[in-house]
mmCIF file of C-alpha atoms in Angstrom:
data_model
loop_
_atom_site.group_PDB
_atom_site.id
_atom_site.type_symbol
_atom_site.label_atom_id
_atom_site.label_comp_id
_atom_site.label_asym_id
_atom_site.label_seq_id
_atom_site.Cartn_x
_atom_site.Cartn_y
_atom_site.Cartn_z
ATOM 1 C CA MET A 1 -0.102 -0.071 -0.538
ATOM 2 C CA PRO A 2 0.752 3.420 -1.279
ATOM 3 C CA GLY A 3 2.969 5.425 2.283
ATOM 4 C CA PHE A 4 5.313 7.612 3.371
ATOM 5 C CA MET A 5 8.376 5.777 1.922
ATOM 6 C CA SER A 6 7.490 5.368 -1.721
ATOM 7 C CA SER A 7 6.230 7.151 -4.602
ATOM 8 C CA SER A 8 3.000 8.600 -4.336
ATOM 9 C CA THR A 9 0.371 9.095 -0.969
ATOM 10 C CA ALA A 10 -2.858 9.323 0.264
ATOM 11 C CA PHE A 11 -2.878 11.451 3.570
ATOM 12 C CA THR A 12 -5.903 12.263 5.285
ATOM 13 C CA ILE A 13 -4.759 15.772 7.804
ATOM 14 C CA CYS A 14 -5.503 15.747 11.183
ATOM 15 C CA LYS A 15 -5.354 18.381 13.750
ATOM 16 C CA VAL A 16 -4.010 18.226 17.529
ATOM 17 C CA ASP A 17 -5.554 21.106 19.450
ATOM 18 C CA GLN A 18 -3.840 20.007 22.747
ATOM 19 C CA PRO A 19 -0.580 19.209 21.829
ATOM 20 C CA LYS A 20 2.218 17.338 24.110
ATOM 21 C CA ALA A 21 5.734 16.599 23.252
ATOM 22 C CA PHE A 22 5.984 12.826 21.238
ATOM 23 C CA ASP A 23 7.812 10.295 23.309
ATOM 24 C CA VAL A 24 8.991 7.368 20.882
ATOM 25 C CA GLU A 25 8.966 5.187 24.575
ATOM 26 C CA VAL A 26 5.040 5.359 24.283
ATOM 27 C CA LEU A 27 5.200 3.525 20.492
ATOM 28 C CA ARG A 28 7.521 0.756 21.837
ATOM 29 C CA THR A 29 4.575 0.538 24.619
ATOM 30 C CA HIS A 30 1.565 0.264 23.077
ATOM 31 C CA ALA A 31 3.914 -1.188 19.883
ATOM 32 C CA PHE A 32 2.322 -4.745 18.431
ATOM 33 C CA THR A 33 1.540 -8.213 19.597
ATOM 34 C CA PRO A 34 0.253 -11.067 18.314
ATOM 35 C CA ASP A 35 -2.384 -10.497 21.249
ATOM 36 C CA ILE A 36 -5.667 -10.976 19.754
ATOM 37 C CA ASP A 37 -8.544 -8.305 21.432
ATOM 38 C CA ALA A 38 -12.448 -9.352 21.975
ATOM 39 C CA ASP A 39 -13.108 -8.714 18.081
ATOM 40 C CA ASP A 40 -10.660 -11.179 17.138
ATOM 41 C CA LYS A 41 -8.413 -8.894 15.786
ATOM 42 C CA ARG A 42 -4.155 -7.672 16.556
ATOM 43 C CA PHE A 43 -3.216 -4.377 16.158
ATOM 44 C CA GLY A 44 -0.138 -2.194 17.080
ATOM 45 C CA TRP A 45 2.444 0.877 16.008
ATOM 46 C CA VAL A 46 5.128 -1.039 14.297
ATOM 47 C CA GLY A 47 8.103 1.282 12.292
ATOM 48 C CA LEU A 48 6.821 2.894 9.176
ATOM 49 C CA GLY A 49 6.274 0.420 6.726
ATOM 50 C CA ASP A 50 7.929 -2.470 8.472
ATOM 51 C CA LEU A 51 5.191 -4.796 9.741
ATOM 52 C CA LEU A 52 7.947 -6.557 11.677
ATOM 53 C CA ASP A 53 9.403 -3.369 13.301
ATOM 54 C CA THR A 54 7.819 -3.684 16.855
ATOM 55 C CA ASP A 55 11.037 -2.139 18.626
ATOM 56 C CA GLY A 56 13.597 -0.241 16.648
ATOM 57 C CA PHE A 57 11.306 2.998 15.618
ATOM 58 C CA GLU A 58 13.824 4.362 13.871
ATOM 59 C CA LEU A 59 11.784 7.482 11.733
ATOM 60 C CA ALA A 60 9.776 7.567 14.773
ATOM 61 C CA THR A 61 12.902 9.653 15.726
ATOM 62 C CA SER A 62 15.503 10.873 12.934
ATOM 63 C CA ASP A 63 14.179 14.906 13.303
ATOM 64 C CA GLY A 64 12.638 16.831 16.280
ATOM 65 C CA ARG A 65 10.689 17.556 13.667
ATOM 66 C CA TYR A 66 9.209 14.631 11.794
ATOM 67 C CA ALA A 67 8.615 11.212 13.258
ATOM 68 C CA GLY A 68 7.309 8.658 10.706
ATOM 69 C CA PHE A 69 5.324 4.691 11.642
ATOM 70 C CA SER A 70 3.168 3.474 10.991
ATOM 71 C CA PHE A 71 0.044 1.190 12.367
ATOM 72 C CA ARG A 72 -0.607 -2.480 12.340
ATOM 73 C CA LEU A 73 -4.296 -4.691 11.965
ATOM 74 C CA ASP A 74 -4.205 -7.944 11.192
ATOM 75 C CA THR A 75 -8.154 -8.916 10.553
ATOM 76 C CA ARG A 76 -8.808 -12.971 8.901
ATOM 77 C CA LYS A 77 -12.320 -13.319 6.894
ATOM 78 C CA ALA A 78 -13.583 -16.636 5.704
ATOM 79 C CA SER A 79 -13.572 -17.005 2.231
ATOM 80 C CA GLY A 80 -17.308 -15.618 0.704
ATOM 81 C CA ALA A 81 -17.189 -18.115 -1.177
ATOM 82 C CA VAL A 82 -17.136 -21.765 1.382
ATOM 83 C CA ILE A 83 -19.540 -20.337 3.361
ATOM 84 C CA ARG A 84 -21.900 -20.032 0.905
ATOM 85 C CA LEU A 85 -21.280 -23.428 -0.322
ATOM 86 C CA GLN A 86 -21.507 -24.684 3.808
ATOM 87 C CA LEU A 87 -24.837 -22.984 4.039
ATOM 88 C CA ALA A 88 -26.058 -24.748 0.548
ATOM 89 C CA GLU A 89 -24.940 -27.776 2.324
ATOM 90 C CA ALA A 90 -26.332 -26.970 5.839
ATOM 91 C CA VAL A 91 -30.174 -26.057 4.030
ATOM 92 C CA ARG A 92 -30.065 -28.518 2.108
ATOM 93 C CA GLU A 93 -29.454 -31.475 5.318
ATOM 94 C CA GLU A 94 -31.956 -29.717 7.068
ATOM 95 C CA MET A 95 -34.352 -29.799 4.487
ATOM 96 C CA ALA A 96 -34.083 -33.508 3.814
ATOM 97 C CA SER A 97 -34.164 -34.110 7.061
ATOM 98 C CA GLY A 98 -38.208 -32.529 6.973
ATOM 99 C CA LYS A 99 -36.962 -29.489 8.511
ATOM 100 C CA LYS A 100 -38.472 -25.270 7.195
ATOM 101 C CA VAL A 101 -35.461 -23.678 6.754
ATOM 102 C CA GLY A 102 -37.244 -19.979 6.629
ATOM 103 C CA SER A 103 -35.336 -16.612 6.205
ATOM 104 C CA LYS A 104 -34.665 -16.264 10.212
ATOM 105 C CA ARG A 105 -33.027 -19.544 11.034
ATOM 106 C CA LYS A 106 -30.702 -19.912 7.529
ATOM 107 C CA LYS A 107 -29.918 -15.948 8.879
ATOM 108 C CA GLU A 108 -28.891 -18.493 11.796
ATOM 109 C CA LEU A 109 -27.005 -20.954 9.809
ATOM 110 C CA LYS A 110 -24.902 -18.819 8.044
ATOM 111 C CA GLU A 111 -23.464 -16.750 11.207
ATOM 112 C CA ALA A 112 -22.364 -19.976 12.069
ATOM 113 C CA ILE A 113 -21.021 -20.999 9.602
ATOM 114 C CA THR A 114 -19.024 -17.221 9.177
ATOM 115 C CA ALA A 115 -17.634 -17.553 12.351
ATOM 116 C CA LYS A 116 -16.278 -20.850 12.768
ATOM 117 C CA LEU A 117 -14.459 -20.836 9.305
ATOM 118 C CA THR A 118 -13.652 -16.843 10.377
ATOM 119 C CA SER A 119 -12.076 -18.713 13.376
ATOM 120 C CA LYS A 120 -10.245 -20.953 11.746
ATOM 121 C CA ALA A 121 -8.726 -18.354 9.074
ATOM 122 C CA GLU A 122 -5.285 -16.983 9.127
ATOM 123 C CA PHE A 123 -4.296 -13.114 9.900
ATOM 124 C CA VAL A 124 -4.195 -11.132 7.124
ATOM 125 C CA PRO A 125 -1.871 -7.603 8.314
ATOM 126 C CA SER A 126 -2.901 -4.726 6.822
ATOM 127 C CA VAL A 127 -0.034 -1.207 7.818
ATOM 128 C CA VAL A 128 -1.621 1.770 7.647
ATOM 129 C CA ASP A 129 1.373 5.436 7.651
ATOM 130 C CA CYS A 130 0.857 7.400 9.873
ATOM 131 C CA LEU A 131 4.086 11.231 9.999
ATOM 132 C CA TRP A 132 3.226 13.223 12.569
ATOM 133 C CA ASP A 133 4.998 17.118 12.306
ATOM 134 C CA ALA A 134 5.285 18.596 16.058
ATOM 135 C CA GLU A 135 5.829 21.764 14.446
ATOM 136 C CA LYS A 136 2.461 21.707 12.523
ATOM 137 C CA ASN A 137 0.480 19.468 15.376
ATOM 138 C CA ARG A 138 -0.831 17.696 13.194
ATOM 139 C CA LEU A 139 -0.242 13.360 12.233
ATOM 140 C CA LEU A 140 -1.267 12.452 8.838
ATOM 141 C CA VAL A 141 -2.672 9.335 7.857
ATOM 142 C CA ALA A 142 -1.857 7.886 4.177
ATOM 143 C CA SER A 143 -5.106 7.109 4.185
ATOM 144 C CA ALA A 144 -8.964 8.594 2.594
ATOM 145 C CA SER A 145 -10.682 5.990 4.529
ATOM 146 C CA GLY A 146 -12.834 7.329 6.881
ATOM 147 C CA LYS A 147 -13.073 3.999 8.557
ATOM 148 C CA ALA A 148 -9.728 2.544 8.409
ATOM 149 C CA LEU A 149 -8.758 6.117 10.681
ATOM 150 C CA GLU A 150 -11.170 4.721 13.609
ATOM 151 C CA PRO A 151 -8.343 2.269 15.455
ATOM 152 C CA ILE A 152 -5.181 4.549 14.486
ATOM 153 C CA LEU A 153 -6.584 7.472 15.779
ATOM 154 C CA ALA A 154 -7.994 6.235 18.740
ATOM 155 C CA LEU A 155 -4.396 4.368 19.107
ATOM 156 C CA PHE A 156 -3.564 7.179 18.801
ATOM 157 C CA LYS A 157 -5.301 9.075 21.640
ATOM 158 C CA THR A 158 -4.902 6.169 23.987
ATOM 159 C CA SER A 159 -0.175 5.873 23.384
ATOM 160 C CA LEU A 160 0.351 9.362 23.986
ATOM 161 C CA GLY A 161 -2.947 11.775 25.239
ATOM 162 C CA MET A 162 -3.339 13.845 22.097
ATOM 163 C CA ASP A 163 -7.145 13.913 20.381
ATOM 164 C CA ALA A 164 -6.407 14.532 16.939
ATOM 165 C CA THR A 165 -9.268 14.906 15.039
ATOM 166 C CA PRO A 166 -9.779 15.131 10.774
ATOM 167 C CA ILE A 167 -9.751 18.977 9.426
ATOM 168 C CA VAL A 168 -13.300 19.828 8.100
ATOM 169 C CA PRO A 169 -13.464 21.847 5.187
ATOM 170 C CA SER A 170 -15.326 25.707 5.883
ATOM 171 C CA ALA A 171 -14.963 26.593 2.138
ATOM 172 C CA ASP A 172 -17.827 25.680 -0.218
ATOM 173 C CA ILE A 173 -15.069 23.053 -2.084
ATOM 174 C CA PRO A 174 -17.131 22.468 -5.524
ATOM 175 C CA LYS A 175 -17.116 25.651 -6.269
ATOM 176 C CA LEU A 176 -13.436 26.544 -5.250
ATOM 177 C CA PHE A 177 -13.104 23.050 -7.842
ATOM 178 C CA SER A 178 -14.576 25.168 -9.430
ATOM 179 C CA GLU A 179 -12.747 28.819 -10.186
ATOM 180 C CA ILE A 180 -9.555 26.903 -9.788
ATOM 181 C CA LEU A 181 -10.358 25.266 -12.871
ATOM 182 C CA ARG A 182 -11.698 28.164 -14.904
ATOM 183 C CA GLY A 183 -8.531 29.878 -13.720
ATOM 184 C CA GLU A 184 -5.446 30.488 -14.971
ATOM 185 C CA GLY A 185 -4.163 30.243 -11.696
ATOM 186 C CA TYR A 186 -5.528 29.848 -7.602
ATOM 187 C CA SER A 187 -2.699 31.582 -5.555
ATOM 188 C CA CYS A 188 -2.009 29.903 -2.497
ATOM 189 C CA LEU A 189 0.769 30.276 -0.144
ATOM 190 C CA GLY A 190 3.586 31.088 -2.842
ATOM 191 C CA TYR A 191 2.241 28.468 -4.698
ATOM 192 C CA THR A 192 -0.011 28.579 -8.062
ATOM 193 C CA LEU A 193 -2.389 25.865 -8.771
ATOM 194 C CA HIS A 194 -4.184 24.033 -11.736
ATOM 195 C CA ALA A 195 -5.864 21.776 -12.614
ATOM 196 C CA MET A 196 -4.870 18.857 -14.430
ATOM 197 C CA GLY A 197 -6.961 16.645 -16.541
ATOM 198 C CA SER A 198 -9.003 14.797 -14.523
ATOM 199 C CA ALA A 199 -11.965 15.247 -12.558
ATOM 200 C CA SER A 200 -14.802 13.471 -10.438
ATOM 201 C CA LEU A 201 -17.941 15.093 -11.228
ATOM 202 C CA ALA A 202 -22.108 14.206 -9.423
ATOM 203 C CA ALA A 203 -24.952 16.405 -9.700
ATOM 204 C CA ILE A 204 -25.442 18.840 -7.539
ATOM 205 C CA GLU A 205 -28.730 17.154 -6.059
ATOM 206 C CA GLN A 206 -26.850 13.667 -6.007
ATOM 207 C CA THR A 207 -23.777 13.683 -4.518
ATOM 208 C CA GLU A 208 -24.674 12.023 -2.095
ATOM 209 C CA GLU A 209 -24.651 8.956 -4.238
ATOM 210 C CA LYS A 210 -21.512 7.137 -5.250
ATOM 211 C CA SER A 211 -22.642 5.673 -8.362
ATOM 212 C CA ALA A 212 -24.466 8.915 -9.817
ATOM 213 C CA VAL A 213 -20.065 10.203 -9.967
ATOM 214 C CA ALA A 214 -18.684 10.076 -13.400
ATOM 215 C CA VAL A 215 -14.846 10.800 -13.927
ATOM 216 C CA GLN A 216 -14.002 12.905 -16.713
ATOM 217 C CA ASN A 217 -10.040 12.969 -18.015
ATOM 218 C CA SER A 218 -10.326 16.370 -20.433
ATOM 219 C CA LEU A 219 -10.149 18.896 -19.387
ATOM 220 C CA ASN A 220 -12.683 20.585 -21.517
ATOM 221 C CA ALA A 221 -15.409 17.599 -20.769
ATOM 222 C CA VAL A 222 -14.836 19.153 -16.922
ATOM 223 C CA ALA A 223 -15.768 22.321 -17.898
ATOM 224 C CA GLN A 224 -19.206 21.227 -19.765
ATOM 225 C CA ALA A 225 -20.630 19.333 -17.068
ATOM 226 C CA LEU A 226 -19.575 22.138 -14.677
ATOM 227 C CA ASP A 227 -22.063 24.115 -17.543
ATOM 228 C CA GLU A 228 -24.727 21.736 -17.525
ATOM 229 C CA GLY A 229 -25.478 21.781 -13.709
ATOM 230 C CA MET A 230 -22.189 19.303 -12.104
ATOM 231 C CA ALA A 231 -19.934 19.618 -9.354
ATOM 232 C CA ILE A 232 -16.628 18.902 -9.533
ATOM 233 C CA GLN A 233 -15.667 16.567 -6.442
ATOM 234 C CA LYS A 234 -12.636 15.016 -6.454
ATOM 235 C CA LEU A 235 -10.000 17.045 -9.072
ATOM 236 C CA HIS A 236 -6.269 16.283 -10.512
ATOM 237 C CA LEU A 237 -4.669 18.929 -8.831
ATOM 238 C CA VAL A 238 -0.885 20.353 -9.701
ATOM 239 C CA ALA A 239 1.308 22.553 -7.242
ATOM 240 C CA THR A 240 4.307 24.715 -7.887
ATOM 241 C CA SER A 241 6.454 27.252 -6.273
ATOM 242 C CA ASN A 242 6.337 30.936 -6.605
ATOM 243 C CA SER A 243 10.297 30.981 -4.704
ATOM 244 C CA ASP A 244 11.398 27.868 -6.445
ATOM 245 C CA PRO A 245 11.077 26.641 -9.997
ATOM 246 C CA ASP A 246 12.242 22.999 -9.082
ATOM 247 C CA TRP A 247 9.397 22.598 -6.952
ATOM 248 C CA GLN A 248 6.748 20.987 -7.769
ATOM 249 C CA VAL A 249 3.488 18.338 -7.948
ATOM 250 C CA ASP A 250 0.445 17.287 -8.471
ATOM 251 C CA PHE A 251 -2.191 15.359 -6.465
ATOM 252 C CA SER A 252 -6.275 14.603 -6.318
ATOM 253 C CA LEU A 253 -8.106 15.832 -3.936
ATOM 254 C CA ASP A 254 -11.839 15.660 -2.791
ATOM 255 C CA THR A 255 -14.124 17.513 -0.806
ATOM 256 C CA MET A 256 -13.730 16.287 2.479
ATOM 257 C CA LEU A 257 -10.334 17.070 1.217
ATOM 258 C CA ALA A 258 -9.063 13.353 1.983
ATOM 259 C CA VAL A 259 -5.583 13.822 -0.339
ATOM 260 C CA SER A 260 -4.918 10.638 -3.218
ATOM 261 C CA GLY A 261 -2.473 9.786 -5.793
ATOM 262 C CA LEU A 262 0.562 12.578 -4.282
ATOM 263 C CA ARG A 263 3.365 12.479 -6.167
ATOM 264 C CA LEU A 264 7.246 11.857 -3.852
ATOM 265 C CA PRO A 265 9.968 13.848 -5.700
ATOM 266 C CA LYS A 266 12.809 10.812 -6.304
ATOM 267 C CA PRO A 267 15.888 10.793 -3.785
ATOM 268 C CA GLU A 268 18.620 11.470 -5.001
ATOM 269 C CA LYS A 269 21.072 8.381 -6.062
ATOM 270 C CA GLY A 270 22.861 7.458 -2.829
ATOM 271 C CA SER A 271 20.503 9.411 -0.675
ATOM 272 C CA ASP A 272 20.052 7.669 3.062
ATOM 273 C CA GLU A 273 16.345 6.609 4.116
ATOM 274 C CA ASP A 274 16.501 9.295 7.017
ATOM 275 C CA ALA A 275 17.150 11.771 3.667
ATOM 276 C CA THR A 276 14.499 10.007 1.726
ATOM 277 C CA PHE A 277 11.944 10.575 4.957
ATOM 278 C CA LEU A 278 12.360 14.260 5.642
ATOM 279 C CA LEU A 279 12.278 15.244 1.777
ATOM 280 C CA ASN A 280 8.862 13.178 1.395
ATOM 281 C CA ALA A 281 8.070 14.492 5.541
ATOM 282 C CA ASP A 282 8.334 18.160 4.035
ATOM 283 C CA THR A 283 6.380 17.387 0.974
ATOM 284 C CA CYS A 284 3.761 16.341 2.090
ATOM 285 C CA SER A 285 3.482 18.810 5.141
ATOM 286 C CA ALA A 286 3.708 21.777 2.434
ATOM 287 C CA VAL A 287 0.883 20.262 0.454
ATOM 288 C CA ALA A 288 -1.276 19.564 4.300
ATOM 289 C CA ASP A 289 -0.772 23.268 4.471
ATOM 290 C CA LEU A 290 -2.120 23.817 0.803
ATOM 291 C CA VAL A 291 -5.266 21.332 2.009
ATOM 292 C CA GLU A 292 -6.173 23.685 4.625
ATOM 293 C CA GLU A 293 -5.067 27.003 2.988
ATOM 294 C CA LEU A 294 -8.040 25.741 0.230
ATOM 295 C CA ALA A 295 -10.052 24.366 3.377
ATOM 296 C CA LYS A 296 -10.692 27.450 5.052
ATOM 297 C CA ALA A 297 -10.939 29.942 1.020
#
């Protein structure tokens, strides 16, 4: 999964109102363990992008401003195909014995079969990168999924005593997207933003319906869709620095301010892990600055 040490990443910006000192020892205290919780899951902190690092956390201690680490979550799930097969067999057996099998009984059988198969299934690990920025009092979580955020932010609060909350827009983001698309360059914090070739759109009255969203890969087609009453829900952007002609990044931003597809700069040949981490962290932080400002525009 793309993360903060990959060539590209997604992230959600979470702010902390009452920050505390970051202590890497707390990560070790709440590191991943093979213990299974009441929800039949295993979770905890690991080193950045390293499923097996529950002690080193090197990139969480390499810089006074940034700390990089990951949340590992192991879950197990039974095969849907196997559940359907065993349910069909169980229903056939009960009917053959003269029992009536209604919808309620089918549900009971399915739940029992699912529980039995799940208890025997192998754990499947997943890892989500996190980047703590002490200077800006924010946590960047490499996921655009609200469901994925919940256990991460809960453990962050339990571990470090900080309540991180995803930022929400105070501006009309679809309107802002339209302004950026139609303009010749949108200035923000010393950067200039331009729309690139793709956008996701939906009819204004149907923005809550995922099925109503259509993707266009042409700026002309997007502009025409806006004229027809559609609203941009996600826009591909490129940001250039007004002071550094060599600084340029592109990423997509949605109306809930989740960043995706951020292309991170290529590290110089021979760069060590710390240097790559700091380069990526600075890039992500600059993009987060832009997004926070756009949220207020």
